[in-house]
Short mmCIF file of C-alpha atoms in Angstrom, two decimals:
data_model
loop_
_atom_site.label_atom_id
_atom_site.label_comp_id
_atom_site.label_asym_id
_atom_site.label_seq_id
_atom_site.Cartn_x
_atom_site.Cartn_y
_atom_site.Cartn_z
CA UNK A 1 8.46 -15.04 17.04
CA UNK A 2 5.94 -13.43 14.72
CA UNK A 3 6.54 -13.43 10.97
CA UNK A 4 6.48 -9.79 9.89
CA UNK A 5 6.20 -6.26 11.31
CA UNK A 6 4.99 -3.38 9.15
CA UNK A 7 5.44 0.34 9.70
CA UNK A 8 3.07 2.37 7.54
CA UNK A 9 2.77 6.07 6.79
CA UNK A 10 -0.94 6.56 7.47
CA UNK A 11 -4.31 5.04 8.21
CA UNK A 12 -5.11 4.62 4.52
CA UNK A 13 -2.17 2.26 4.10
CA UNK A 14 -3.23 0.41 7.22
CA UNK A 15 -6.72 -0.17 5.86
CA UNK A 16 -5.40 -1.29 2.47
CA UNK A 17 -3.04 -3.81 4.05
CA UNK A 18 -5.83 -5.03 6.32
CA UNK A 19 -7.99 -5.45 3.22
CA UNK A 20 -5.39 -7.37 1.24
CA UNK A 21 -3.85 -9.47 4.02
CA UNK A 22 -6.97 -9.98 6.09
CA UNK A 23 -8.77 -12.19 3.55
CA UNK A 24 -9.01 -15.94 4.00
CA UNK A 25 -6.38 -17.77 1.97
CA UNK A 26 -4.90 -14.50 0.74
CA UNK A 27 -1.48 -16.13 0.45
CA UNK A 28 -2.79 -18.31 -2.38
CA UNK A 29 -3.55 -15.31 -4.61
CA UNK A 30 -0.10 -13.92 -3.81
CA UNK A 31 1.60 -17.16 -4.73
CA UNK A 32 3.31 -17.53 -1.35
CA UNK A 33 3.05 -19.78 1.69
CA UNK A 34 0.94 -19.00 4.75
CA UNK A 35 2.24 -16.51 7.27
CA UNK A 36 0.84 -14.97 10.40
CA UNK A 37 -0.71 -11.51 10.20
CA UNK A 38 -2.65 -9.73 12.93
CA UNK A 39 -3.07 -5.94 12.47
CA UNK A 40 -3.17 -5.48 16.23
CA UNK A 41 0.25 -7.10 16.64
CA UNK A 42 1.99 -6.62 13.31
CA UNK A 43 1.27 -3.02 12.22
CA UNK A 44 2.28 0.39 13.50
CA UNK A 45 1.46 3.73 11.86
CA UNK A 46 4.13 6.43 11.97
CA UNK A 47 2.88 9.39 14.03
CA UNK A 48 4.24 11.91 11.52
CA UNK A 49 3.13 10.10 8.38
CA UNK A 50 5.50 9.73 5.40
CA UNK A 51 8.23 11.92 6.86
CA UNK A 52 8.06 9.80 10.02
CA UNK A 53 8.70 6.60 8.09
CA UNK A 54 11.54 8.28 6.22
CA UNK A 55 13.23 9.70 9.30
CA UNK A 56 12.31 7.33 12.11
CA UNK A 57 11.32 3.89 10.76
CA UNK A 58 14.46 2.29 12.24
CA UNK A 59 13.75 3.74 15.68
CA UNK A 60 10.04 2.93 15.61
CA UNK A 61 10.75 -0.67 14.54
CA UNK A 62 13.57 -1.28 17.01
CA UNK A 63 11.31 -2.45 19.87
CA UNK A 64 10.09 -5.28 17.63
CA UNK A 65 13.46 -6.81 16.78
CA UNK A 66 12.99 -9.58 19.34
CA UNK A 67 9.33 -10.27 18.61
CA UNK A 68 9.34 -10.26 14.78
CA UNK A 69 11.59 -11.93 12.22
CA UNK A 70 11.16 -9.43 9.37
CA UNK A 71 10.27 -5.77 8.89
CA UNK A 72 8.53 -3.82 6.15
CA UNK A 73 8.51 -0.02 5.90
CA UNK A 74 5.91 1.41 3.51
CA UNK A 75 5.84 5.06 2.42
CA UNK A 76 4.60 7.26 -0.42
CA UNK A 77 7.14 8.86 -2.73
CA UNK A 78 5.19 12.11 -3.04
CA UNK A 79 4.94 14.28 0.10
CA UNK A 80 6.08 17.75 1.15
CA UNK A 81 9.84 17.66 1.52
CA UNK A 82 10.24 14.25 -0.14
CA UNK A 83 13.77 13.64 -1.48
CA UNK A 84 12.36 11.30 -4.13
CA UNK A 85 11.74 7.57 -4.30
CA UNK A 86 15.35 6.46 -4.80
CA UNK A 87 16.68 8.51 -1.90
CA UNK A 88 13.85 7.37 0.39
CA UNK A 89 14.57 3.74 -0.45
CA UNK A 90 18.32 4.09 0.08
CA UNK A 91 18.04 6.12 3.28
CA UNK A 92 15.49 3.90 5.03
CA UNK A 93 17.20 0.70 3.85
CA UNK A 94 20.59 1.77 5.17
CA UNK A 95 19.14 2.45 8.63
CA UNK A 96 17.05 -0.71 8.81
CA UNK A 97 20.04 -2.82 7.78
CA UNK A 98 21.73 -1.98 11.08
CA UNK A 99 19.10 -3.90 13.06
CA UNK A 100 17.29 -6.21 10.64
CA UNK A 101 18.62 -9.06 8.50
CA UNK A 102 15.41 -9.40 6.49
CA UNK A 103 13.48 -6.29 5.61
CA UNK A 104 11.83 -4.43 2.73
CA UNK A 105 11.31 -0.76 1.98
CA UNK A 106 8.26 -0.27 -0.23
CA UNK A 107 8.03 3.19 -1.83
CA UNK A 108 4.74 3.78 -3.64
CA UNK A 109 5.03 6.12 -6.64
CA UNK A 110 3.49 8.57 -6.44
CA UNK A 111 1.18 7.55 -3.54
CA UNK A 112 -1.09 4.86 -2.16
CA UNK A 113 -4.02 5.61 -4.46
CA UNK A 114 -1.95 4.11 -7.30
CA UNK A 115 -2.83 0.68 -5.86
CA UNK A 116 -6.57 1.39 -6.00
CA UNK A 117 -7.29 3.74 -8.91
CA UNK A 118 -7.62 1.36 -11.82
CA UNK A 119 -10.50 0.05 -13.89
CA UNK A 120 -12.19 -1.96 -11.18
CA UNK A 121 -15.78 -3.16 -11.06
CA UNK A 122 -15.88 -2.59 -7.30
CA UNK A 123 -14.56 0.98 -7.25
CA UNK A 124 -17.76 2.77 -8.27
CA UNK A 125 -19.82 0.78 -5.76
CA UNK A 126 -17.48 1.22 -2.78
CA UNK A 127 -16.54 4.85 -3.45
CA UNK A 128 -20.14 5.65 -4.46
CA UNK A 129 -19.14 7.44 -7.62
CA UNK A 130 -20.53 7.18 -11.19
CA UNK A 131 -19.89 3.87 -12.93
CA UNK A 132 -18.33 5.70 -15.88
CA UNK A 133 -15.67 7.24 -13.60
CA UNK A 134 -12.87 6.45 -16.03
CA UNK A 135 -14.61 8.35 -18.84
CA UNK A 136 -15.28 11.25 -16.46
CA UNK A 137 -11.61 11.40 -15.47
CA UNK A 138 -10.49 11.15 -19.11
CA UNK A 139 -12.70 14.06 -20.11
CA UNK A 140 -11.38 16.11 -17.17
CA UNK A 141 -7.75 15.37 -18.14
CA UNK A 142 -6.94 13.22 -15.10
CA UNK A 143 -6.73 9.84 -16.85
CA UNK A 144 -5.12 9.70 -20.33
CA UNK A 145 -6.78 7.07 -22.51
CA UNK A 146 -3.50 5.25 -23.17
CA UNK A 147 -2.61 4.69 -19.50
CA UNK A 148 -3.85 1.83 -17.25
CA UNK A 149 -4.35 4.22 -14.32
CA UNK A 150 -4.25 7.97 -13.62
CA UNK A 151 -0.70 9.39 -13.34
CA UNK A 152 -1.86 11.48 -10.35
CA UNK A 153 -4.23 9.03 -8.66
CA UNK A 154 -4.72 10.99 -5.44
CA UNK A 155 -5.76 14.13 -7.32
CA UNK A 156 -7.98 12.08 -9.66
CA UNK A 157 -9.80 10.60 -6.67
CA UNK A 158 -10.10 14.05 -5.10
CA UNK A 159 -11.69 15.30 -8.33
CA UNK A 160 -14.30 12.53 -8.12
CA UNK A 161 -14.87 13.36 -4.49
CA UNK A 162 -15.44 17.09 -5.14
CA UNK A 163 -17.36 16.95 -8.39
CA UNK A 164 -19.30 13.72 -8.07
CA UNK A 165 -19.60 13.28 -4.29
CA UNK A 166 -17.43 10.16 -4.24
CA UNK A 167 -16.98 8.73 -0.78
CA UNK A 168 -13.40 7.59 -0.21
CA UNK A 169 -12.39 7.46 3.45
CA UNK A 170 -9.74 5.13 4.85
CA UNK A 171 -12.30 2.42 5.63
CA UNK A 172 -13.39 2.46 1.97
CA UNK A 173 -9.77 1.91 0.93
CA UNK A 174 -9.81 -1.26 2.98
CA UNK A 175 -13.11 -2.43 1.51
CA UNK A 176 -11.82 -1.89 -2.03
CA UNK A 177 -8.55 -3.71 -1.30
CA UNK A 178 -10.50 -6.63 0.15
CA UNK A 179 -12.68 -6.83 -2.98
CA UNK A 180 -9.93 -6.42 -5.58
CA UNK A 181 -8.22 -9.26 -7.36
CA UNK A 182 -4.47 -9.27 -6.75
CA UNK A 183 -4.05 -9.51 -10.51
CA UNK A 184 -5.77 -6.15 -10.90
CA UNK A 185 -3.00 -4.40 -8.98
CA UNK A 186 0.05 -4.21 -11.22
CA UNK A 187 1.70 -1.31 -9.42
CA UNK A 188 5.50 -1.87 -9.15
CA UNK A 189 5.53 -1.22 -5.39
CA UNK A 190 2.74 -3.74 -4.81
CA UNK A 191 4.62 -6.28 -6.92
CA UNK A 192 7.77 -5.60 -4.91
CA UNK A 193 5.91 -6.36 -1.68
CA UNK A 194 4.44 -9.50 -3.26
CA UNK A 195 7.88 -10.69 -4.38
CA UNK A 196 9.35 -10.19 -0.90
CA UNK A 197 6.51 -12.20 0.63
CA UNK A 198 7.04 -14.97 -1.91
CA UNK A 199 10.76 -15.09 -1.08
CA UNK A 200 10.19 -15.03 2.68
CA UNK A 201 7.27 -17.46 2.69
CA UNK A 202 7.65 -19.95 -0.19
CA UNK A 203 4.71 -22.03 -1.29
CA UNK A 204 4.71 -25.52 0.16
CA UNK A 205 5.51 -28.12 -2.46
#
């Protein structure tokens, strides 16, 4: 059996996970043991995005019960019609628990860009935006000086895209994730995923 099956809300999440988990020896930076990961075999993207993960993750994952030991459902908290992070987590968990013994529901608050929009030396290069992007976002009101990342990261990135011709397509998300240090991403949802992987795949002593 394969180690883990992931259902994701969109192509951006897919590229980010490919970036993080596709690096050589990535497990070492996570502090966990090695595990198998092949995006062609271990990832599906919900056809109706976040609402699809919320409403149908259990059904979409069911065909993989016999081929994979564990399941992960990943979804943004902020989308049209969202019932909120706590309700998403409870609802999806209750349904997955019927079929899976080991699973995780990762709800990113507010959305995926929270994993990427921080002070990162690679961001300006990969997104092709000004190197002083944090100062630009502070002056525009998108990034308060006392916060480690913008509270509305998707809108902050969209501002850079519109006003400063930043290039941030899904493939760029993957490139940035591949270049980032795991320590740079202190988002609670990312840390939750990391902690599940550490518990499922302990480091070899």
